[in-house]
Tab-separated table of C-alpha atoms in Angstrom:
chain	number	residue	atom	x	y	z
A	1	MET	CA	27.077	-7.023	21.672
A	2	ILE	CA	25.303	-9.819	19.857
A	3	PRO	CA	25.361	-10.885	16.185
A	4	VAL	CA	22.240	-9.970	14.228
A	5	ARG	CA	19.961	-12.935	13.609
A	6	VAL	CA	16.836	-13.591	11.567
A	7	PHE	CA	13.850	-15.493	12.865
A	8	THR	CA	12.842	-18.601	10.990
A	9	GLU	CA	9.195	-19.684	10.742
A	10	TYR	CA	9.706	-21.584	14.006
A	11	GLY	CA	11.113	-18.517	15.686
A	12	ILE	CA	8.234	-16.328	14.584
A	13	GLU	CA	5.774	-18.962	15.751
A	14	LYS	CA	7.472	-19.319	19.118
A	15	PHE	CA	7.704	-15.553	19.659
A	16	SER	CA	4.018	-15.158	18.716
A	17	GLN	CA	3.057	-17.876	21.168
A	18	TYR	CA	5.068	-16.195	23.882
A	19	ILE	CA	3.411	-12.806	23.256
A	20	ASN	CA	-0.049	-14.385	23.195
A	21	SER	CA	0.643	-16.136	26.486
A	22	LEU	CA	1.313	-12.894	28.339
A	23	ASP	CA	-1.486	-11.706	30.596
A	24	ASN	CA	-0.739	-8.565	32.569
A	25	PRO	CA	2.837	-9.688	33.226
A	26	THR	CA	4.925	-8.074	35.937
A	27	GLU	CA	8.061	-9.758	34.582
A	28	LEU	CA	9.085	-10.539	31.038
A	29	VAL	CA	11.103	-13.728	30.821
A	30	LEU	CA	11.675	-14.373	27.151
A	31	PRO	CA	12.390	-17.834	25.752
A	32	ASP	CA	15.856	-18.290	24.271
A	33	LEU	CA	15.258	-18.009	20.546
A	34	ASN	CA	18.822	-17.040	19.648
A	35	GLN	CA	19.577	-20.539	18.472
A	36	GLU	CA	18.577	-22.803	15.647
A	37	PRO	CA	15.963	-23.777	14.583
A	38	TYR	CA	14.351	-20.541	15.825
A	39	SER	CA	16.807	-18.136	14.248
A	40	VAL	CA	19.912	-18.072	12.079
A	41	PHE	CA	22.726	-15.567	11.678
A	42	PHE	CA	21.851	-12.700	9.337
A	43	ARG	CA	25.184	-13.291	7.638
A	44	PRO	CA	26.933	-16.632	7.944
A	45	ARG	CA	30.105	-14.949	9.165
A	46	ASP	CA	28.087	-13.346	12.027
A	47	ASP	CA	30.005	-10.063	11.763
A	48	ILE	CA	27.121	-7.627	12.131
A	49	GLU	CA	26.405	-6.916	15.758
A	50	ILE	CA	23.978	-4.864	17.800
A	51	ASP	CA	23.939	-3.789	21.403
A	52	GLU	CA	21.168	-5.876	22.901
A	53	ASN	CA	21.149	-3.703	26.041
A	54	LYS	CA	20.868	-0.386	24.248
A	55	LYS	CA	18.142	1.893	25.600
A	56	PHE	CA	16.399	4.152	23.128
A	57	THR	CA	14.862	7.458	24.089
A	58	ASN	CA	12.523	7.400	21.103
A	59	ARG	CA	11.710	5.597	17.864
A	60	LEU	CA	13.865	7.972	15.860
A	61	ASP	CA	16.955	6.875	17.833
A	62	MET	CA	16.032	3.301	17.139
A	63	GLY	CA	15.769	3.954	13.384
A	64	LYS	CA	19.068	5.848	13.385
A	65	TYR	CA	20.854	3.100	15.279
A	66	ILE	CA	19.709	0.274	12.995
A	67	THR	CA	20.374	2.323	9.869
A	68	LYS	CA	23.898	2.998	11.101
A	69	VAL	CA	24.496	-0.686	11.854
A	70	PHE	CA	23.441	-1.816	8.393
A	71	ASN	CA	25.024	1.084	6.519
A	72	GLY	CA	28.252	0.387	8.375
A	73	ALA	CA	28.142	-3.211	7.207
A	74	GLY	CA	27.441	-2.200	3.617
A	75	ILE	CA	23.938	-3.665	3.635
A	76	GLU	CA	21.478	-1.875	1.349
A	77	ARG	CA	17.923	-1.251	2.471
A	78	SER	CA	16.621	-3.143	-0.550
A	79	GLU	CA	18.255	-6.276	0.883
A	80	ILE	CA	16.420	-6.119	4.202
A	81	ILE	CA	13.343	-3.931	3.884
A	82	ASP	CA	10.998	-6.901	3.367
A	83	ASN	CA	12.749	-9.324	5.712
A	84	SER	CA	9.981	-10.027	8.228
A	85	GLY	CA	12.135	-12.473	10.200
A	86	LEU	CA	14.789	-9.824	10.741
A	87	TRP	CA	12.425	-7.123	12.029
A	88	SER	CA	10.606	-9.597	14.255
A	89	TRP	CA	13.948	-10.663	15.738
A	90	PHE	CA	14.829	-7.039	16.553
A	91	ALA	CA	11.488	-6.694	18.371
A	92	TYR	CA	12.348	-9.851	20.314
A	93	MET	CA	15.745	-8.485	21.307
A	94	TRP	CA	14.390	-5.158	22.568
A	95	PHE	CA	11.002	-6.486	23.637
A	96	LYS	CA	11.008	-4.950	27.121
A	97	GLN	CA	11.435	-1.487	25.669
A	98	LEU	CA	8.469	-2.095	23.421
A	99	CYS	CA	6.066	-2.759	26.278
A	100	LYS	CA	5.041	0.151	28.463
A	101	LYS	CA	5.403	-0.566	32.160
A	102	ASP	CA	2.593	0.923	34.193
A	103	LYS	CA	2.231	0.330	37.942
A	104	GLY	CA	4.496	-2.669	37.705
A	105	VAL	CA	2.592	-4.302	34.833
A	106	TYR	CA	3.863	-4.525	31.260
A	107	GLN	CA	1.379	-3.514	28.601
A	108	ILE	CA	1.484	-5.877	25.617
A	109	TYR	CA	0.363	-4.419	22.301
A	110	GLU	CA	-1.142	-6.105	19.263
A	111	ILE	CA	0.910	-8.775	17.510
A	112	PRO	CA	1.785	-6.751	14.340
A	113	ARG	CA	3.713	-4.316	16.580
A	114	TYR	CA	6.191	-7.130	17.291
A	115	ILE	CA	5.807	-9.684	14.497
A	116	CYS	CA	6.506	-8.055	11.167
A	117	SER	CA	4.015	-8.976	8.477
A	118	SER	CA	4.332	-8.948	4.695
A	119	SER	CA	0.934	-7.220	4.510
A	120	TRP	CA	1.337	-3.458	4.307
A	121	GLY	CA	-1.671	-2.913	6.602
A	122	ARG	CA	0.339	-4.575	9.338
A	123	TYR	CA	3.910	-3.914	8.194
A	124	TYR	CA	3.932	-0.184	8.920
A	125	ARG	CA	2.617	-0.822	12.433
A	126	HIS	CA	5.749	-2.742	13.391
A	127	PHE	CA	7.741	-1.034	16.161
A	128	ILE	CA	11.120	-1.596	14.472
A	129	ALA	CA	10.491	-1.938	10.718
A	130	LEU	CA	8.817	1.493	10.536
A	131	PRO	CA	11.661	3.541	12.102
A	132	TYR	CA	14.194	1.763	9.899
A	133	PHE	CA	12.372	2.220	6.644
A	134	LEU	CA	11.603	5.884	7.391
A	135	VAL	CA	15.113	6.862	8.503
A	136	SER	CA	16.881	4.869	5.797
A	137	LEU	CA	14.657	6.411	3.144
A	138	HIS	CA	14.103	9.989	4.250
A	139	GLY	CA	16.873	10.644	6.778
A	140	GLU	CA	16.661	11.925	10.318
A	141	GLU	CA	15.408	15.469	9.930
A	142	PHE	CA	12.222	14.829	8.000
A	143	THR	CA	11.099	11.780	9.939
A	144	ARG	CA	11.062	13.330	13.409
A	145	ILE	CA	7.397	14.121	12.973
A	146	PHE	CA	6.602	10.393	12.669
A	147	LEU	CA	9.104	9.002	15.150
A	148	ASN	CA	9.578	11.468	17.981
A	149	MET	CA	7.844	9.279	20.524
A	150	LEU	CA	8.700	6.565	23.014
A	151	PRO	CA	9.725	3.219	21.496
A	152	TYR	CA	6.302	1.680	22.283
A	153	GLU	CA	4.196	4.607	21.045
A	154	HIS	CA	2.462	5.089	17.699
A	155	THR	CA	0.596	8.378	17.476
A	156	ASP	CA	-2.550	9.127	15.517
A	157	LEU	CA	-0.618	11.560	13.307
A	158	THR	CA	1.845	8.807	12.418
A	159	GLU	CA	-1.007	6.400	11.764
A	160	GLN	CA	-2.835	8.861	9.493
A	161	LEU	CA	0.144	9.669	7.314
A	162	VAL	CA	2.367	6.609	7.368
A	163	SER	CA	-0.469	4.243	6.472
A	164	SER	CA	-0.670	5.877	3.032
A	165	GLN	CA	1.925	4.295	0.758
A	166	ASN	CA	1.769	7.179	-1.702
A	167	ILE	CA	2.487	9.725	1.003
A	168	ILE	CA	5.236	7.898	2.796
A	169	SER	CA	7.181	6.851	-0.294
A	170	SER	CA	7.451	10.417	-1.572
A	171	PRO	CA	10.415	12.487	-0.303
A	172	THR	CA	8.681	15.675	-1.453
A	173	ILE	CA	5.480	14.988	0.441
A	174	VAL	CA	7.368	13.927	3.551
A	175	LYS	CA	9.166	17.307	3.451
A	176	VAL	CA	5.829	19.113	3.077
A	177	ILE	CA	4.519	17.294	6.140
A	178	HIS	CA	7.654	18.258	8.063
A	179	ILE	CA	7.223	21.929	7.106
A	180	LEU	CA	3.554	21.894	8.016
A	181	TYR	CA	3.513	20.022	11.268
A	182	TRP	CA	6.955	19.936	12.893
A	183	ASP	CA	7.736	22.634	15.452
A	184	ASN	CA	11.509	23.072	15.314
A	185	ARG	CA	11.592	25.331	18.344
A	186	LEU	CA	9.729	22.949	20.642
A	187	SER	CA	11.015	19.782	18.930
A	188	LYS	CA	7.574	18.263	18.687
A	189	ALA	CA	4.503	18.226	16.449
A	190	LYS	CA	2.727	21.564	16.218
A	191	LYS	CA	-0.307	22.052	18.396
A	192	GLY	CA	-3.468	20.959	16.620
A	193	ALA	CA	-1.703	18.870	13.978
A	194	SER	CA	-3.114	15.603	15.179
A	195	LEU	CA	-6.634	16.511	16.239
A	196	LYS	CA	-8.855	13.555	15.476
A	197	ASN	CA	-12.090	15.205	14.387
A	198	LYS	CA	-12.548	14.996	10.622
A	199	THR	CA	-13.695	18.604	10.464
A	200	ASP	CA	-10.847	20.143	12.475
A	201	PRO	CA	-9.117	22.432	9.971
A	202	GLY	CA	-5.608	21.812	8.696
A	203	THR	CA	-4.937	18.601	10.619
A	204	ALA	CA	-2.944	15.618	9.367
A	205	ARG	CA	-6.267	13.888	8.652
A	206	ARG	CA	-7.320	16.820	6.474
A	207	PHE	CA	-3.929	16.854	4.770
A	208	ARG	CA	-4.408	13.260	3.713
A	209	ILE	CA	-7.810	14.088	2.211
A	210	PHE	CA	-6.465	17.056	0.234
A	211	TYR	CA	-3.381	15.157	-0.819
A	212	ASN	CA	-5.563	12.441	-2.361
A	213	GLN	CA	-7.456	15.105	-4.294
A	214	LEU	CA	-4.391	17.036	-5.461
A	215	ARG	CA	-2.515	13.981	-6.666
A	216	LEU	CA	-5.219	13.393	-9.277
A	217	THR	CA	-4.368	16.727	-10.871
A	218	TYR	CA	-0.755	17.546	-10.023
A	219	ASP	CA	2.476	15.617	-10.337
A	220	LEU	CA	3.264	16.295	-6.691
A	221	ASN	CA	6.356	14.097	-6.513
A	222	ARG	CA	8.242	16.440	-8.838
A	223	MET	CA	6.910	19.752	-7.578
A	224	LYS	CA	8.734	22.019	-5.136
A	225	GLU	CA	7.518	21.846	-1.543
A	226	ASN	CA	6.536	25.513	-1.536
A	227	ASP	CA	4.470	25.081	-4.679
A	228	ILE	CA	2.567	22.237	-3.044
A	229	LEU	CA	2.016	24.327	0.090
A	230	GLU	CA	0.552	27.034	-2.160
A	231	LEU	CA	-2.020	24.569	-3.461
A	232	LEU	CA	-3.344	23.761	0.002
A	233	PRO	CA	-6.470	25.653	1.090
A	234	HIS	CA	-6.456	28.399	3.717
A	235	GLU	CA	-7.272	26.022	6.538
A	236	PHE	CA	-3.592	24.975	6.419
A	237	ASP	CA	-2.278	28.541	6.693
A	238	LYS	CA	-1.802	28.342	10.457
A	239	PHE	CA	0.609	25.447	9.928
A	240	LYS	CA	2.586	27.017	7.085
A	241	ASN	CA	4.725	29.143	9.389
A	242	ILE	CA	2.961	32.250	8.116
A	243	LYS	CA	3.226	34.973	10.708
B	1	MET	CA	-29.002	9.717	-17.480
B	2	LYS	CA	-26.535	11.461	-15.222
B	3	ARG	CA	-24.024	13.846	-16.768
B	4	LYS	CA	-20.398	13.072	-16.034
B	5	PHE	CA	-17.688	15.611	-15.394
B	6	ASN	CA	-13.989	15.072	-15.650
B	7	TYR	CA	-12.869	17.840	-13.317
B	8	THR	CA	-9.205	16.989	-13.609
B	9	GLY	CA	-9.119	17.201	-17.434
B	10	ARG	CA	-6.617	14.379	-17.318
B	11	LYS	CA	-6.445	11.861	-20.148
B	12	LYS	CA	-6.080	8.145	-19.619
B	13	ILE	CA	-3.252	6.413	-21.402
B	14	PRO	CA	-4.579	2.985	-22.424
B	15	LEU	CA	-2.589	0.209	-20.790
B	16	GLU	CA	-2.192	-1.510	-24.168
B	17	ASN	CA	-0.191	1.532	-25.317
B	18	ILE	CA	2.509	0.834	-22.734
B	19	LYS	CA	5.009	-1.966	-22.683
B	20	ILE	CA	7.398	-2.281	-19.750
B	21	ILE	CA	10.051	-4.957	-19.882
B	22	LEU	CA	12.229	-5.896	-16.918
B	23	GLN	CA	15.850	-6.786	-17.464
B	24	ARG	CA	17.238	-9.327	-15.052
B	25	LYS	CA	20.704	-10.498	-14.079
B	26	ASN	CA	21.073	-13.754	-12.144
B	27	ASP	CA	17.283	-13.724	-11.942
B	28	LEU	CA	17.288	-10.415	-10.035
B	29	VAL	CA	15.637	-7.296	-11.429
B	30	GLU	CA	18.304	-4.911	-12.677
B	31	SER	CA	16.631	-2.334	-14.943
B	32	PHE	CA	13.703	-1.828	-17.290
B	33	SER	CA	12.881	-0.607	-20.761
B	34	ALA	CA	9.624	0.966	-21.894
B	35	GLU	CA	7.651	1.572	-25.049
B	36	ILE	CA	4.965	4.238	-24.814
B	37	ASN	CA	2.539	5.244	-27.527
B	38	VAL	CA	0.589	8.461	-26.909
B	39	LYS	CA	0.142	9.583	-30.521
B	40	ASP	CA	-3.655	9.489	-30.431
B	41	LEU	CA	-4.032	11.456	-27.216
B	42	GLU	CA	-3.427	14.894	-28.779
B	43	LEU	CA	-1.000	16.018	-26.098
B	44	PRO	CA	1.289	19.054	-26.463
B	45	GLU	CA	4.606	18.068	-28.003
B	46	ASP	CA	6.590	19.669	-25.204
B	47	ALA	CA	4.714	17.837	-22.427
B	48	ILE	CA	7.114	15.912	-20.188
B	49	VAL	CA	6.985	12.140	-19.828
B	50	PHE	CA	7.920	10.448	-16.560
B	51	ILE	CA	7.840	6.860	-15.526
B	52	GLU	CA	7.586	6.108	-11.838
B	53	THR	CA	8.177	2.670	-10.433
B	54	TYR	CA	6.802	1.999	-7.001
B	55	PHE	CA	5.728	-0.476	-4.412
B	56	ARG	CA	4.929	0.257	-0.787
B	57	THR	CA	7.780	2.376	0.588
B	58	GLU	CA	9.706	2.446	-2.640
B	59	LEU	CA	9.457	5.057	-5.360
B	60	LEU	CA	11.784	5.908	-8.226
B	61	ALA	CA	11.158	8.263	-11.137
B	62	PHE	CA	12.730	8.402	-14.585
B	63	ASN	CA	12.493	11.196	-17.131
B	64	PHE	CA	11.551	9.811	-20.539
B	65	GLY	CA	11.799	13.075	-22.477
B	66	THR	CA	8.859	14.762	-24.109
B	67	VAL	CA	5.784	13.682	-26.029
B	68	LYS	CA	7.574	14.708	-29.236
B	69	LYS	CA	10.622	12.620	-28.405
B	70	ILE	CA	10.034	9.862	-25.898
B	71	GLU	CA	13.369	8.319	-24.994
B	72	ALA	CA	14.736	6.394	-22.050
B	73	PRO	CA	17.339	8.020	-19.783
B	74	ASP	CA	20.860	6.608	-19.783
B	75	LYS	CA	20.085	4.454	-16.779
B	76	THR	CA	16.887	2.807	-15.617
B	77	ASP	CA	18.553	1.081	-12.694
B	78	LEU	CA	16.208	-0.761	-10.336
B	79	SER	CA	18.817	-2.895	-8.600
B	80	HIS	CA	18.730	-0.845	-5.383
B	81	MET	CA	14.994	-0.909	-5.036
B	82	GLY	CA	13.272	-2.891	-2.312
B	83	PHE	CA	10.337	-5.164	-3.142
B	84	SER	CA	11.670	-5.269	-6.710
B	85	GLU	CA	9.712	-8.402	-7.588
B	86	HIS	CA	6.417	-6.657	-6.915
B	87	MET	CA	6.926	-3.245	-8.431
B	88	ARG	CA	4.392	-1.473	-10.586
B	89	PHE	CA	4.813	1.410	-12.973
B	90	ARG	CA	3.061	4.705	-13.545
B	91	VAL	CA	3.387	6.799	-16.687
B	92	ILE	CA	2.754	10.481	-16.023
B	93	ILE	CA	2.696	13.211	-18.655
B	94	THR	CA	2.726	16.756	-17.321
B	95	ASP	CA	3.053	20.332	-18.446
B	96	SER	CA	6.030	22.369	-17.247
B	97	LYS	CA	4.177	23.424	-14.086
B	98	GLY	CA	3.407	19.887	-12.954
B	99	LEU	CA	-0.209	19.734	-14.094
B	100	ILE	CA	-0.980	16.140	-15.093
B	101	LEU	CA	-2.158	15.935	-18.707
B	102	ALA	CA	-2.307	12.169	-19.047
B	103	MET	CA	-1.578	9.179	-16.879
B	104	ALA	CA	-1.601	5.400	-16.676
B	105	ASP	CA	-1.220	3.710	-13.320
B	106	LYS	CA	-0.568	0.211	-12.002
B	107	VAL	CA	1.176	-0.898	-15.161
B	108	LYS	CA	2.762	-4.316	-14.768
B	109	PRO	CA	5.768	-5.462	-16.760
B	110	VAL	CA	4.743	-7.544	-19.758
B	111	ASN	CA	6.804	-10.562	-18.856
B	112	GLU	CA	5.435	-10.787	-15.345
B	113	LYS	CA	2.186	-12.412	-14.229
B	114	ASN	CA	-0.499	-9.955	-15.290
B	115	SER	CA	-3.887	-10.530	-13.787
B	116	ASN	CA	-7.058	-8.505	-13.901
B	117	CYS	CA	-8.504	-10.227	-10.875
B	118	ILE	CA	-10.323	-8.100	-8.336
B	119	LEU	CA	-9.415	-10.094	-5.236
B	120	PRO	CA	-5.818	-11.295	-5.269
B	121	ILE	CA	-4.899	-13.805	-2.581
B	122	LYS	CA	-1.814	-13.744	-0.398
B	123	SER	CA	-0.637	-15.906	2.484
B	124	THR	CA	0.784	-14.113	5.491
B	125	ASP	CA	1.054	-14.073	9.285
B	126	LEU	CA	-2.399	-13.464	10.686
B	127	GLY	CA	-1.922	-14.636	14.262
B	128	ASN	CA	-4.921	-16.815	15.040
B	129	GLN	CA	-7.185	-15.447	12.313
B	130	ILE	CA	-7.913	-17.643	9.295
B	131	TRP	CA	-8.505	-14.812	6.859
B	132	GLU	CA	-8.578	-11.053	6.675
B	133	LEU	CA	-9.201	-8.457	3.997
B	134	ASP	CA	-6.347	-6.042	3.473
B	135	PHE	CA	-7.486	-2.676	2.127
B	136	SER	CA	-4.191	-0.949	2.708
B	137	ASP	CA	-3.369	-0.555	-0.969
B	138	GLU	CA	-5.540	2.459	-1.685
B	139	MET	CA	-5.307	2.201	-5.425
B	140	ASP	CA	-5.431	-1.546	-5.967
B	141	GLY	CA	-8.276	-2.546	-3.700
B	142	PRO	CA	-8.746	-5.462	-1.352
B	143	VAL	CA	-6.438	-8.417	-1.006
B	144	LEU	CA	-7.634	-11.615	0.643
B	145	MET	CA	-5.002	-12.483	3.222
B	146	LEU	CA	-4.930	-16.100	4.377
B	147	ASN	CA	-3.111	-17.500	7.375
B	148	LYS	CA	0.044	-19.103	6.058
B	149	LYS	CA	0.312	-21.348	9.107
B	150	ILE	CA	-2.571	-23.435	7.736
B	151	ASN	CA	-1.182	-25.918	5.255
B	152	GLY	CA	-2.680	-25.666	1.792
B	153	ILE	CA	-5.000	-22.813	2.800
B	154	GLN	CA	-4.639	-20.991	-0.514
B	155	ASN	CA	-5.917	-23.935	-2.532
B	156	PHE	CA	-8.512	-24.914	0.071
B	157	ALA	CA	-9.968	-21.404	0.196
B	158	ILE	CA	-10.904	-21.404	-3.464
B	159	SER	CA	-11.767	-25.035	-4.027
B	160	ASN	CA	-13.667	-26.142	-0.930
B	161	ASN	CA	-17.299	-25.144	-1.265
B	162	GLN	CA	-17.849	-25.282	2.521
B	163	PHE	CA	-15.138	-22.679	2.971
B	164	VAL	CA	-16.422	-20.642	0.039
B	165	ILE	CA	-20.013	-20.619	1.320
B	166	SER	CA	-18.885	-19.736	4.857
B	167	VAL	CA	-16.346	-17.060	4.092
B	168	PHE	CA	-16.932	-15.435	0.706
B	169	PRO	CA	-20.366	-13.958	1.547
B	170	ALA	CA	-18.713	-12.142	4.459
B	171	ILE	CA	-15.929	-11.019	2.128
B	172	LEU	CA	-18.370	-9.591	-0.401
B	173	ARG	CA	-20.362	-7.846	2.307
B	174	GLU	CA	-17.229	-6.283	3.823
B	175	ILE	CA	-16.007	-5.070	0.448
B	176	PHE	CA	-19.260	-3.393	-0.550
B	177	MET	CA	-19.723	-1.911	2.931
B	178	LYS	CA	-16.231	-0.440	2.585
B	179	ILE	CA	-17.003	0.982	-0.855
B	180	VAL	CA	-20.264	2.643	0.204
B	181	PHE	CA	-19.966	3.496	3.877
B	182	ILE	CA	-16.241	3.960	4.472
B	183	ASP	CA	-14.905	5.195	1.147
B	184	ASN	CA	-18.208	7.027	0.601
B	185	ILE	CA	-18.375	6.797	-3.190
B	186	ASP	CA	-20.691	9.359	-4.705
B	187	ASP	CA	-21.451	7.917	-8.080
B	188	PRO	CA	-21.779	4.155	-8.413
B	189	GLU	CA	-22.107	4.469	-12.190
B	190	GLU	CA	-18.698	6.032	-12.557
B	191	PRO	CA	-16.652	5.700	-9.386
B	192	GLN	CA	-13.426	7.705	-9.188
B	193	THR	CA	-11.456	4.746	-7.887
B	194	GLU	CA	-10.741	1.950	-10.313
B	195	TRP	CA	-11.185	-0.918	-7.860
B	196	HIS	CA	-14.604	0.382	-6.777
B	197	LYS	CA	-15.639	0.324	-10.413
B	198	LYS	CA	-14.380	-3.221	-10.922
B	199	TRP	CA	-16.394	-4.533	-7.982
B	200	ILE	CA	-19.560	-2.743	-9.039
B	201	ASP	CA	-19.032	-4.092	-12.556
B	202	PHE	CA	-18.629	-7.543	-11.043
B	203	SER	CA	-22.012	-7.222	-9.355
B	204	LYS	CA	-23.630	-6.105	-12.601
B	205	ASN	CA	-21.900	-8.182	-15.228
B	206	THR	CA	-21.031	-11.385	-13.409
B	207	LEU	CA	-23.602	-11.690	-10.653
B	208	LYS	CA	-26.239	-10.074	-12.903
B	209	ILE	CA	-27.606	-7.781	-10.231
B	210	GLU	CA	-30.249	-5.809	-12.078
B	211	SER	CA	-31.149	-3.208	-9.477
B	212	GLN	CA	-29.044	-0.051	-9.454
B	213	LEU	CA	-27.010	0.904	-6.443
B	214	GLU	CA	-28.548	4.321	-5.720
B	215	LEU	CA	-26.831	6.628	-3.298
B	216	ASN	CA	-28.301	10.102	-3.850
B	217	ARG	CA	-25.913	11.661	-1.389
B	218	ASP	CA	-26.279	15.090	-2.989
B	219	ASP	CA	-30.037	15.084	-2.564
B	220	ASN	CA	-29.905	14.570	1.173
B	221	ASP	CA	-31.966	11.534	0.385
B	222	PHE	CA	-29.482	8.880	1.309
B	223	GLU	CA	-31.207	5.784	2.565
B	224	SER	CA	-28.701	3.455	4.149
B	225	GLU	CA	-31.328	0.727	4.483
B	226	LYS	CA	-31.811	0.605	0.711
B	227	VAL	CA	-28.080	0.333	0.246
B	228	THR	CA	-27.722	-2.500	2.745
B	229	ASP	CA	-30.647	-4.235	0.993
B	230	TRP	CA	-28.727	-3.920	-2.273
B	231	ILE	CA	-25.613	-5.397	-0.645
B	232	ASP	CA	-27.732	-8.227	0.833
B	233	ASN	CA	-28.967	-8.904	-2.686
B	234	VAL	CA	-25.412	-9.137	-4.021
B	235	VAL	CA	-24.413	-11.528	-1.254
B	236	GLU	CA	-27.534	-13.636	-1.772
B	237	LYS	CA	-26.919	-13.871	-5.492
B	238	PHE	CA	-23.390	-15.013	-4.873
B	239	THR	CA	-24.500	-17.547	-2.243
B	240	ASP	CA	-27.099	-18.931	-4.673
B	241	SER	CA	-24.337	-19.415	-7.210
B	242	ILE	CA	-22.484	-21.770	-4.896
B	243	THR	CA	-25.263	-24.323	-5.222
B	244	SER	CA	-24.982	-24.091	-8.999
B	245	LYS	CA	-22.052	-24.898	-11.245
B	246	ASN	CA	-21.098	-21.255	-11.581
B	247	TRP	CA	-19.266	-20.708	-8.363
B	248	ARG	CA	-15.876	-21.895	-9.562
B	249	SER	CA	-15.964	-19.445	-12.450
B	250	PHE	CA	-16.988	-16.636	-10.074
B	251	ILE	CA	-14.104	-17.482	-7.751
B	252	LYS	CA	-11.720	-17.570	-10.698
B	253	GLU	CA	-12.930	-14.204	-11.918
B	254	MET	CA	-12.489	-12.678	-8.480
B	255	THR	CA	-9.195	-14.204	-7.433
B	256	GLY	CA	-7.560	-15.039	-10.733
B	257	GLU	CA	-6.936	-18.530	-9.337
B	258	ASP	CA	-8.200	-21.707	-10.958
B	259	SER	CA	-10.084	-23.769	-8.370
B	260	THR	CA	-10.738	-26.849	-10.477
């Protein structure tokens, strides 16, 4: 176990440099940034700890674990949700899990996946900040659709829906998405939910388009999920669990 | 003259009819109060009034009674909300079935910095990039993101004419390309999205672009070359301004920042 730390500017800089220096690495030897001036304890009494060796089966587990750690310590999400240094430090600690290993070579993804940014366009792409904010806000059940993937994955369905601040901040809309696209029996997204063609009927891409139209007319955040489902055109019927 | 249709039937609540005041404790946002005047909008007396406060992942809603009797709930607690320094407010008036009758969005508290600029500037981590446009806020429009690792970049970006002449033409081009070719606006005279309208107004009223942006998407007569010519014209007009004394006022109008 290791006390939770927060990257300083120096730490973020050093971690960025390290990521940028990687070129088809077969080993990942991280610099020691768990010391000042690169990072400081999250709380001066260093009493919040995480398991640095924990292996996550998917991003949902990661979100659940971090939520449990902070809830257990009485830390509210409002205190940490915009703490870029904290989320970047988590990515540093579990870095190896956030790089796919293929034929002995680690795949390094774009910087915003590891370094958390204050810009929303980059923030939601962070491997750790996203699972935490989704699980801490909407709970486990309704966020499976966005997080049921390996720690280093980020699906097109997640990208389409999570990138919209209006969609992802609304508990009602998140439940509608769960009803539409999550297959409880198979524990994965329903077939056809994430097709990429704009004209494919009923997909997550199409949902986003219709959502943006409906929200001009209806107060969706206070409507019942079933009433919102009723408003969607027939192309969504196959996803509404209608037999 | 094109005819305009308001398909939603929704009324706009003028921003000057709304006053949101944040209450703070030890400098931290704790709650808010609101004054809303909708007397002139001819709304049903039993229509329900909600105020939502939001920013990014955060969203809270408060029931403010009905049009006949607008009153704050017992608590308007914002102390548990993330990003509380940046939050905006939305007043929504609906019928009992959730149909929106009137709305005002992006309302800022009266005692906070309130700017009408069309290109706010923020410093952030951009890796090795110097600048980037952030379009991720669908309702508010582009934000010019500058690399915070570069000392004094925010001031330099708006006051150094070499930077302005190198970067701002590309910014303008990217913004108008986004409006026309990515967001696919139909009607440049009355765009549905507020930030599109503000940028087109900027081209007309500030840069004095006389030619109309014509899209004709419905007529199957869409000529992308004409549109890119129009965008070139906007960029050229702006670039010309940099050699005159006007450019500082243009930058101020766009970014809300004083470059003198």
